[in-house]
mmCIF file of C-alpha atoms and ligand atoms in Angstrom:
data_model
loop_
_atom_site.group_PDB
_atom_site.id
_atom_site.type_symbol
_atom_site.label_atom_id
_atom_site.label_comp_id
_atom_site.label_asym_id
_atom_site.label_seq_id
_atom_site.Cartn_x
_atom_site.Cartn_y
_atom_site.Cartn_z
ATOM 1 C CA MET P 29 -25.160 16.554 13.675
ATOM 2 C CA LEU P 30 -21.693 15.685 15.185
ATOM 3 C CA ASP P 31 -19.397 18.351 16.461
ATOM 4 C CA THR P 32 -16.139 18.672 14.528
ATOM 5 C CA MET P 33 -13.095 17.946 16.639
ATOM 6 C CA ILE P 34 -9.704 18.603 14.885
ATOM 7 C CA ALA P 35 -6.607 16.849 16.315
ATOM 8 C CA VAL P 36 -3.116 17.803 15.243
ATOM 9 C CA ILE P 37 -0.531 14.942 15.835
ATOM 10 C CA GLY P 38 2.774 16.965 15.986
ATOM 11 C CA GLY P 39 5.855 15.229 14.849
ATOM 12 C CA SER P 40 9.589 15.919 15.522
ATOM 13 C CA GLY P 41 10.190 19.420 16.830
ATOM 14 C CA ILE P 42 6.467 20.095 17.429
ATOM 15 C CA TYR P 43 5.579 19.386 20.986
ATOM 16 C CA ASP P 44 3.075 21.947 21.686
ATOM 17 C CA ILE P 45 0.554 24.440 20.057
ATOM 18 C CA ASP P 46 -0.599 27.771 21.321
ATOM 19 C CA GLY P 47 -3.587 29.980 21.125
ATOM 20 C CA LEU P 48 -6.182 27.354 22.226
ATOM 21 C CA ASP P 49 -9.021 28.686 24.417
ATOM 22 C CA GLY P 50 -9.474 26.638 27.518
ATOM 23 C CA ALA P 51 -6.358 24.800 26.918
ATOM 24 C CA GLU P 52 -5.750 21.696 29.307
ATOM 25 C CA TRP P 53 -3.463 18.731 29.007
ATOM 26 C CA VAL P 54 -5.677 15.600 29.814
ATOM 27 C CA LYS P 55 -4.434 12.017 30.474
ATOM 28 C CA VAL P 56 -6.427 9.540 28.326
ATOM 29 C CA ASP P 57 -6.375 5.835 29.323
ATOM 30 C CA THR P 58 -6.831 3.315 26.516
ATOM 31 C CA PRO P 59 -7.178 -0.481 26.291
ATOM 32 C CA TRP P 60 -4.034 -0.402 24.061
ATOM 33 C CA GLY P 61 -1.783 1.152 26.722
ATOM 34 C CA GLU P 62 -0.722 4.724 27.344
ATOM 35 C CA PRO P 63 -0.672 7.317 24.423
ATOM 36 C CA SER P 64 2.609 9.089 23.662
ATOM 37 C CA ASP P 65 1.738 11.757 26.134
ATOM 38 C CA GLU P 66 -1.092 13.790 27.686
ATOM 39 C CA ILE P 67 -3.375 15.293 25.025
ATOM 40 C CA LEU P 68 -3.832 19.090 24.868
ATOM 41 C CA THR P 69 -7.485 19.994 24.337
ATOM 42 C CA GLY P 70 -9.340 23.330 24.001
ATOM 43 C CA SER P 71 -10.875 25.274 21.147
ATOM 44 C CA LEU P 72 -10.003 27.556 18.326
ATOM 45 C CA ALA P 73 -12.585 29.890 16.989
ATOM 46 C CA GLY P 74 -15.319 27.909 18.534
ATOM 47 C CA VAL P 75 -14.131 24.615 17.107
ATOM 48 C CA LYS P 76 -13.010 21.837 19.453
ATOM 49 C CA MET P 77 -9.269 20.988 19.158
ATOM 50 C CA ALA P 78 -6.816 18.359 20.375
ATOM 51 C CA PHE P 79 -2.958 18.187 20.100
ATOM 52 C CA LEU P 80 -0.738 15.275 20.700
ATOM 53 C CA PRO P 81 2.956 15.228 20.379
ATOM 54 C CA ARG P 82 3.799 12.040 18.559
ATOM 55 C CA HIS P 83 7.123 11.423 20.240
ATOM 56 C CA GLY P 84 5.993 12.867 23.608
ATOM 57 C CA ARG P 85 7.077 16.206 25.171
ATOM 58 C CA GLY P 86 10.689 15.677 25.494
ATOM 59 C CA HIS P 87 10.820 13.196 22.477
ATOM 60 C CA MET P 88 10.974 9.885 24.370
ATOM 61 C CA HIS P 89 9.574 7.770 21.691
ATOM 62 C CA THR P 90 11.481 6.451 18.593
ATOM 63 C CA PRO P 91 9.408 5.932 15.418
ATOM 64 C CA SER P 92 9.032 2.338 16.219
ATOM 65 C CA SER P 93 8.104 2.748 19.880
ATOM 66 C CA VAL P 94 5.347 5.317 19.304
ATOM 67 C CA PRO P 95 2.190 3.787 20.642
ATOM 68 C CA TYR P 96 0.063 4.234 17.530
ATOM 69 C CA ARG P 97 -2.872 2.260 18.610
ATOM 70 C CA ALA P 98 -3.130 3.932 21.890
ATOM 71 C CA ASN P 99 -2.708 7.458 20.188
ATOM 72 C CA ILE P 100 -5.560 6.806 17.604
ATOM 73 C CA ASP P 101 -7.841 5.255 20.222
ATOM 74 C CA ALA P 102 -7.353 8.096 22.632
ATOM 75 C CA LEU P 103 -8.156 10.625 20.045
ATOM 76 C CA LYS P 104 -11.334 8.709 18.995
ATOM 77 C CA ARG P 105 -12.249 8.395 22.656
ATOM 78 C CA LEU P 106 -12.058 12.122 23.101
ATOM 79 C CA GLY P 107 -14.522 12.666 20.116
ATOM 80 C CA VAL P 108 -11.922 13.685 17.479
ATOM 81 C CA THR P 109 -13.414 13.571 13.982
ATOM 82 C CA ASP P 110 -10.399 14.938 11.978
ATOM 83 C CA VAL P 111 -6.742 14.009 12.330
ATOM 84 C CA ILE P 112 -3.894 16.089 10.734
ATOM 85 C CA SER P 113 -0.461 14.740 10.995
ATOM 86 C CA VAL P 114 2.361 17.238 10.817
ATOM 87 C CA SER P 115 5.692 15.444 10.127
ATOM 88 C CA ALA P 116 9.275 16.202 9.354
ATOM 89 C CA CYS P 117 10.159 14.593 5.971
ATOM 90 C CA GLY P 118 13.141 14.181 3.553
ATOM 91 C CA SER P 119 12.290 15.003 -0.015
ATOM 92 C CA PHE P 120 13.106 13.048 -3.234
ATOM 93 C CA ARG P 121 12.052 15.927 -5.525
ATOM 94 C CA GLU P 122 14.070 19.029 -6.360
ATOM 95 C CA ALA P 123 10.912 21.073 -6.468
ATOM 96 C CA MET P 124 9.788 20.037 -3.033
ATOM 97 C CA ALA P 125 12.421 22.028 -1.264
ATOM 98 C CA PRO P 126 13.280 22.326 2.476
ATOM 99 C CA GLY P 127 10.699 24.662 3.991
ATOM 100 C CA ASP P 128 7.894 23.536 1.601
ATOM 101 C CA PHE P 129 4.778 21.562 2.850
ATOM 102 C CA VAL P 130 3.567 18.518 0.942
ATOM 103 C CA VAL P 131 -0.163 17.360 1.251
ATOM 104 C CA VAL P 132 0.419 13.679 1.158
ATOM 105 C CA ASP P 133 -1.963 11.518 -0.561
ATOM 106 C CA GLN P 134 -0.328 8.113 -0.976
ATOM 107 C CA PHE P 135 1.948 6.016 1.143
ATOM 108 C CA ILE P 136 4.429 3.088 0.605
ATOM 109 C CA ASP P 137 4.629 1.177 3.962
ATOM 110 C CA ARG P 138 8.132 -0.148 4.494
ATOM 111 C CA THR P 139 7.612 -0.413 8.332
ATOM 112 C CA PHE P 140 7.857 -4.010 9.884
ATOM 113 C CA ALA P 141 8.276 -3.681 13.654
ATOM 114 C CA ARG P 142 4.909 -2.238 14.629
ATOM 115 C CA GLU P 143 1.397 -3.347 15.544
ATOM 116 C CA LYS P 144 -0.551 -2.316 12.382
ATOM 117 C CA SER P 145 -4.183 -3.039 13.292
ATOM 118 C CA PHE P 146 -6.647 -2.860 16.004
ATOM 119 C CA PHE P 147 -8.121 -6.146 14.726
ATOM 120 C CA GLY P 148 -6.847 -9.732 14.873
ATOM 121 C CA PRO P 149 -7.701 -13.158 15.686
ATOM 122 C CA GLY P 150 -11.278 -13.393 17.116
ATOM 123 C CA LEU P 151 -12.311 -10.254 15.472
ATOM 124 C CA VAL P 152 -11.075 -9.934 11.751
ATOM 125 C CA ALA P 153 -11.578 -6.938 9.666
ATOM 126 C CA HIS P 154 -10.225 -5.550 6.491
ATOM 127 C CA VAL P 155 -10.582 -1.873 5.631
ATOM 128 C CA SER P 156 -9.622 -0.298 2.296
ATOM 129 C CA VAL P 157 -6.687 2.086 2.361
ATOM 130 C CA ALA P 158 -6.407 2.464 -1.453
ATOM 131 C CA HIS P 159 -6.972 6.119 -0.700
ATOM 132 C CA PRO P 160 -5.324 6.448 2.750
ATOM 133 C CA THR P 161 -5.875 10.171 3.264
ATOM 134 C CA CYS P 162 -9.216 12.109 3.275
ATOM 135 C CA PRO P 163 -9.627 14.412 0.224
ATOM 136 C CA ARG P 164 -11.860 16.798 2.060
ATOM 137 C CA LEU P 165 -9.477 17.225 4.874
ATOM 138 C CA SER P 166 -6.441 17.448 2.690
ATOM 139 C CA ALA P 167 -8.112 20.039 0.654
ATOM 140 C CA ALA P 168 -8.775 22.148 3.716
ATOM 141 C CA CYS P 169 -5.086 21.954 4.696
ATOM 142 C CA LEU P 170 -3.977 22.897 1.178
ATOM 143 C CA GLU P 171 -6.219 26.044 1.341
ATOM 144 C CA ALA P 172 -5.236 26.904 4.990
ATOM 145 C CA GLY P 173 -1.472 26.534 4.075
ATOM 146 C CA ARG P 174 -1.683 28.507 0.814
ATOM 147 C CA ALA P 175 -3.676 31.217 2.702
ATOM 148 C CA ALA P 176 -0.866 31.316 5.143
ATOM 149 C CA GLY P 177 1.566 31.998 2.474
ATOM 150 C CA ILE P 178 3.377 28.449 2.577
ATOM 151 C CA ALA P 179 4.707 26.862 -0.466
ATOM 152 C CA MET P 180 2.250 23.911 -0.565
ATOM 153 C CA HIS P 181 2.354 20.890 -2.916
ATOM 154 C CA ASP P 182 -0.926 19.163 -3.697
ATOM 155 C CA GLY P 183 -0.298 15.390 -3.379
ATOM 156 C CA GLY P 184 2.683 13.395 -2.941
ATOM 157 C CA THR P 185 3.700 9.731 -2.075
ATOM 158 C CA TYR P 186 5.261 9.244 1.421
ATOM 159 C CA LEU P 187 7.653 6.270 1.867
ATOM 160 C CA ALA P 188 7.346 5.125 5.560
ATOM 161 C CA MET P 189 10.614 3.458 6.635
ATOM 162 C CA GLU P 190 11.307 1.731 9.947
ATOM 163 C CA GLY P 191 14.395 3.761 10.973
ATOM 164 C CA PRO P 192 15.695 4.980 13.319
ATOM 165 C CA GLN P 193 18.741 5.158 10.978
ATOM 166 C CA PHE P 194 18.239 7.224 7.782
ATOM 167 C CA SER P 195 18.441 5.606 4.460
ATOM 168 C CA THR P 196 21.529 4.391 2.643
ATOM 169 C CA LEU P 197 22.343 6.122 -0.593
ATOM 170 C CA ALA P 198 21.212 3.039 -2.586
ATOM 171 C CA GLU P 199 17.827 2.957 -0.717
ATOM 172 C CA SER P 200 17.380 6.760 -1.285
ATOM 173 C CA LYS P 201 18.004 6.363 -4.941
ATOM 174 C CA LEU P 202 15.731 3.294 -5.263
ATOM 175 C CA TYR P 203 12.800 5.041 -3.501
ATOM 176 C CA ARG P 204 13.284 8.009 -5.688
ATOM 177 C CA GLU P 205 14.135 6.605 -9.026
ATOM 178 C CA ASN P 206 12.451 3.403 -9.090
ATOM 179 C CA TRP P 207 9.513 3.608 -6.718
ATOM 180 C CA GLY P 208 8.315 7.051 -7.409
ATOM 181 C CA ALA P 209 8.205 8.221 -3.735
ATOM 182 C CA ASP P 210 8.260 11.998 -3.164
ATOM 183 C CA VAL P 211 9.042 12.190 0.499
ATOM 184 C CA ILE P 212 10.257 9.894 3.187
ATOM 185 C CA GLY P 213 9.553 9.676 6.864
ATOM 186 C CA MET P 214 9.396 7.160 9.714
ATOM 187 C CA THR P 215 6.010 7.628 11.358
ATOM 188 C CA ASN P 216 2.918 7.970 9.002
ATOM 189 C CA MET P 217 2.556 4.257 8.942
ATOM 190 C CA PRO P 218 0.765 2.483 10.595
ATOM 191 C CA GLU P 219 -0.891 5.764 11.849
ATOM 192 C CA ALA P 220 -2.827 6.299 8.628
ATOM 193 C CA LYS P 221 -4.029 2.833 8.613
ATOM 194 C CA LEU P 222 -5.155 2.937 12.135
ATOM 195 C CA ALA P 223 -7.030 6.210 11.600
ATOM 196 C CA ARG P 224 -9.048 4.470 8.746
ATOM 197 C CA GLU P 225 -9.852 1.615 11.104
ATOM 198 C CA ALA P 226 -11.014 4.056 13.597
ATOM 199 C CA GLU P 227 -13.121 5.776 10.968
ATOM 200 C CA LEU P 228 -11.323 9.024 11.413
ATOM 201 C CA CYS P 229 -10.619 11.432 8.492
ATOM 202 C CA TYR P 230 -6.715 11.690 8.269
ATOM 203 C CA ALA P 231 -4.581 14.125 6.365
ATOM 204 C CA SER P 232 -0.847 14.257 6.352
ATOM 205 C CA ILE P 233 1.407 17.307 5.965
ATOM 206 C CA ALA P 234 4.943 16.655 5.295
ATOM 207 C CA MET P 235 7.063 19.537 6.313
ATOM 208 C CA VAL P 236 10.191 19.106 4.091
ATOM 209 C CA THR P 237 13.319 19.359 6.062
ATOM 210 C CA ASP P 238 16.107 17.869 3.867
ATOM 211 C CA TYR P 239 16.972 16.078 0.532
ATOM 212 C CA ASP P 240 17.692 12.780 2.320
ATOM 213 C CA SER P 241 20.993 11.699 0.849
ATOM 214 C CA TRP P 242 20.481 11.571 -2.884
ATOM 215 C CA HIS P 243 21.054 15.110 -3.818
ATOM 216 C CA PRO P 244 24.517 15.766 -5.241
ATOM 217 C CA GLU P 245 24.588 19.496 -4.094
ATOM 218 C CA HIS P 246 23.257 18.825 -0.581
ATOM 219 C CA GLY P 247 25.129 16.880 2.058
ATOM 220 C CA GLU P 248 23.466 13.876 3.629
ATOM 221 C CA VAL P 249 20.694 14.398 5.953
ATOM 222 C CA ASP P 250 21.438 14.888 9.754
ATOM 223 C CA VAL P 251 19.380 15.738 12.670
ATOM 224 C CA SER P 252 20.678 19.216 13.489
ATOM 225 C CA ASP P 253 19.822 20.384 9.927
ATOM 226 C CA ILE P 254 16.237 18.954 10.260
ATOM 227 C CA ILE P 255 15.655 20.631 13.595
ATOM 228 C CA ALA P 256 17.016 24.003 12.309
ATOM 229 C CA THR P 257 14.670 23.827 9.260
ATOM 230 C CA LEU P 258 11.791 22.748 11.425
ATOM 231 C CA MET P 259 12.277 25.677 13.805
ATOM 232 C CA GLY P 260 12.122 28.048 10.817
ATOM 233 C CA ASN P 261 8.819 26.340 9.848
ATOM 234 C CA ALA P 262 7.095 26.246 13.165
ATOM 235 C CA ASP P 263 5.347 29.492 12.830
ATOM 236 C CA LYS P 264 4.087 28.418 9.300
ATOM 237 C CA GLY P 265 2.766 25.355 10.665
ATOM 238 C CA ARG P 266 0.721 27.213 13.349
ATOM 239 C CA GLU P 267 -0.584 29.613 10.925
ATOM 240 C CA MET P 268 -1.928 26.801 8.787
ATOM 241 C CA VAL P 269 -3.562 25.161 11.823
ATOM 242 C CA ARG P 270 -5.038 28.461 12.988
ATOM 243 C CA ARG P 271 -6.996 28.711 9.629
ATOM 244 C CA LEU P 272 -8.427 25.244 9.742
ATOM 245 C CA PRO P 273 -11.530 25.705 12.059
ATOM 246 C CA ALA P 274 -13.061 28.345 9.791
ATOM 247 C CA LEU P 275 -12.665 26.038 6.885
ATOM 248 C CA LEU P 276 -14.018 22.955 8.546
ATOM 249 C CA GLY P 277 -16.710 24.376 10.658
ATOM 250 C CA SER P 278 -18.039 23.412 14.105
ATOM 251 C CA GLU P 279 -20.689 21.071 12.864
ATOM 252 C CA ARG P 280 -19.637 17.975 10.812
ATOM 253 C CA ALA P 281 -21.600 16.355 7.995
ATOM 254 C CA PRO P 282 -20.803 12.882 7.152
ATOM 255 C CA CYS P 283 -17.532 12.448 5.204
ATOM 256 C CA PRO P 284 -18.202 12.754 1.526
ATOM 257 C CA HIS P 285 -15.430 10.136 0.972
ATOM 258 C CA GLY P 286 -16.792 7.652 3.583
ATOM 259 C CA CYS P 287 -13.837 7.853 6.038
ATOM 260 C CA ASP P 288 -16.402 7.786 8.884
ATOM 261 C CA ARG P 289 -17.967 4.662 7.656
ATOM 262 C CA ALA P 290 -14.872 2.666 6.763
ATOM 263 C CA LEU P 291 -15.889 -0.233 9.034
ATOM 264 C CA GLU P 292 -19.430 -0.636 7.496
ATOM 265 C CA TYR P 293 -18.630 -3.824 5.479
ATOM 266 C CA ALA P 294 -15.244 -4.508 6.923
ATOM 267 C CA ILE P 295 -15.803 -6.997 9.810
ATOM 268 C CA LEU P 296 -15.843 -10.648 8.702
ATOM 269 C CA THR P 297 -16.014 -12.518 11.939
ATOM 270 C CA ALA P 298 -19.587 -13.871 12.563
ATOM 271 C CA PRO P 299 -21.261 -12.143 15.687
ATOM 272 C CA GLU P 300 -21.443 -15.391 17.569
ATOM 273 C CA ALA P 301 -17.772 -16.107 16.910
ATOM 274 C CA ARG P 302 -16.439 -12.812 17.972
ATOM 275 C CA ASP P 303 -13.977 -12.636 20.950
ATOM 276 C CA ALA P 304 -15.791 -10.896 23.752
ATOM 277 C CA GLN P 305 -12.518 -9.308 25.043
ATOM 278 C CA MET P 306 -11.661 -7.834 21.699
ATOM 279 C CA VAL P 307 -15.076 -6.554 21.259
ATOM 280 C CA ALA P 308 -14.706 -4.728 24.657
ATOM 281 C CA LYS P 309 -11.279 -3.414 23.713
ATOM 282 C CA LEU P 310 -12.693 -1.855 20.452
ATOM 283 C CA ASP P 311 -15.435 0.206 22.230
ATOM 284 C CA ALA P 312 -14.085 3.429 21.119
ATOM 285 C CA VAL P 313 -12.484 2.404 17.613
ATOM 286 C CA ALA P 314 -15.452 0.285 16.380
ATOM 287 C CA GLY P 315 -18.376 0.757 18.850
ATOM 288 C CA ARG P 316 -20.388 2.267 16.024
ATOM 289 C CA VAL P 317 -20.442 -1.138 14.300
ATOM 290 C CA LEU P 318 -20.068 -3.597 17.040
ATOM 291 C CA GLY P 319 -22.981 -2.115 19.002
HETATM 292 C C1 LIG G 414 14.188 14.350 13.562
HETATM 293 S S1 LIG G 414 14.704 13.283 12.276
HETATM 294 C C2 LIG G 414 13.737 11.857 12.193
HETATM 295 C C3 LIG G 414 12.366 11.756 12.802
HETATM 296 O O1 LIG G 414 11.615 12.977 12.310
HETATM 297 C C4 LIG G 414 10.431 12.484 11.716
HETATM 298 O O2 LIG G 414 9.387 12.457 12.824
HETATM 299 P P1 LIG G 414 7.924 12.767 12.530
HETATM 300 O O3 LIG G 414 7.466 11.980 11.409
HETATM 301 O O4 LIG G 414 7.203 12.329 13.776
HETATM 302 O O5 LIG G 414 7.960 14.259 12.280
HETATM 303 C C5 LIG G 414 10.765 11.202 11.153
HETATM 304 O O6 LIG G 414 9.677 10.379 10.745
HETATM 305 C C6 LIG G 414 11.684 10.564 12.348
HETATM 306 O O7 LIG G 414 10.905 10.004 13.317
HETATM 307 N N1 ADE G 415 15.476 12.053 5.277
HETATM 308 C C1 ADE G 415 14.587 11.626 6.134
HETATM 309 N N2 ADE G 415 14.352 10.203 6.203
HETATM 310 C C2 ADE G 415 13.506 9.659 7.086
HETATM 311 N N3 ADE G 415 12.834 10.533 7.842
HETATM 312 C C3 ADE G 415 13.090 11.808 7.932
HETATM 313 N N4 ADE G 415 12.558 12.810 8.782
HETATM 314 C C4 ADE G 415 13.096 14.011 8.214
HETATM 315 N N5 ADE G 415 13.881 13.760 7.238
HETATM 316 C C5 ADE G 415 13.933 12.389 7.137
#
């Protein structure tokens, strides 16, 4: 059986995690360029762990410049099996209040200036993202968060916008009233799609920091409020992560939802027509099916 290796991708305000045994920042080279930063590796309660600050320590990357493909490739290359994204998000629901965590289960992808796939001309693949997050991993996050005393919401639709500016009031109302989005952020797409292509289980925890700009009794969102809320939440997030190894275990059975077999029937390009350079580039992401 495969070893479990849990990766946490930390969003805005989360540049480190503590408490890992044998903690070491490692540089990982990928055929897709440099990841956002070195990756912190170690173990927690006997389970292998990795942590990657999405925007880099020091927050150098904008939501559009985050090297999403390099990040996911690097995690896969390290042997990661399960990826948990922890992100700052605005809320479109009164009941999803600042300080609450939402276990996201759907996305509306409105990003347009990012590379969204590992595949392309010469090696064409289509994976399903009808259910873009892993129910098993999401359930573990929900349980870990509740045990840590966090106000957790089970399910929610995350609208991924390009940014870097926040939404206009008209957009905020459109997403909330007409599109049924629950939370908004700038980074979970294409990250979730790429994790699926790389056959990694992916769960997304939205840490609610604000009500965007729709709420009549709250001012419009600004970064200082977001960071203040995040600082208040950092300990909660750490508590949730600390409980995950016991729930997931150190040995990993095949994902009951098939996340780890997403490429099984996805590649359309005939073996003799495949671009050899692309096949080589996909050694970590798709080596299982490309041989
Ligand atoms: C700090 S405000 C906007 C910024 O925060 C979120 O980042 P992340 O998803 O990495 O936590 C949001 O998506 C924006 O990138
Ligand atoms: N209101 C908001 N819109 C987009 N990204 C966010 N990240 C945190 N709050 C946000």
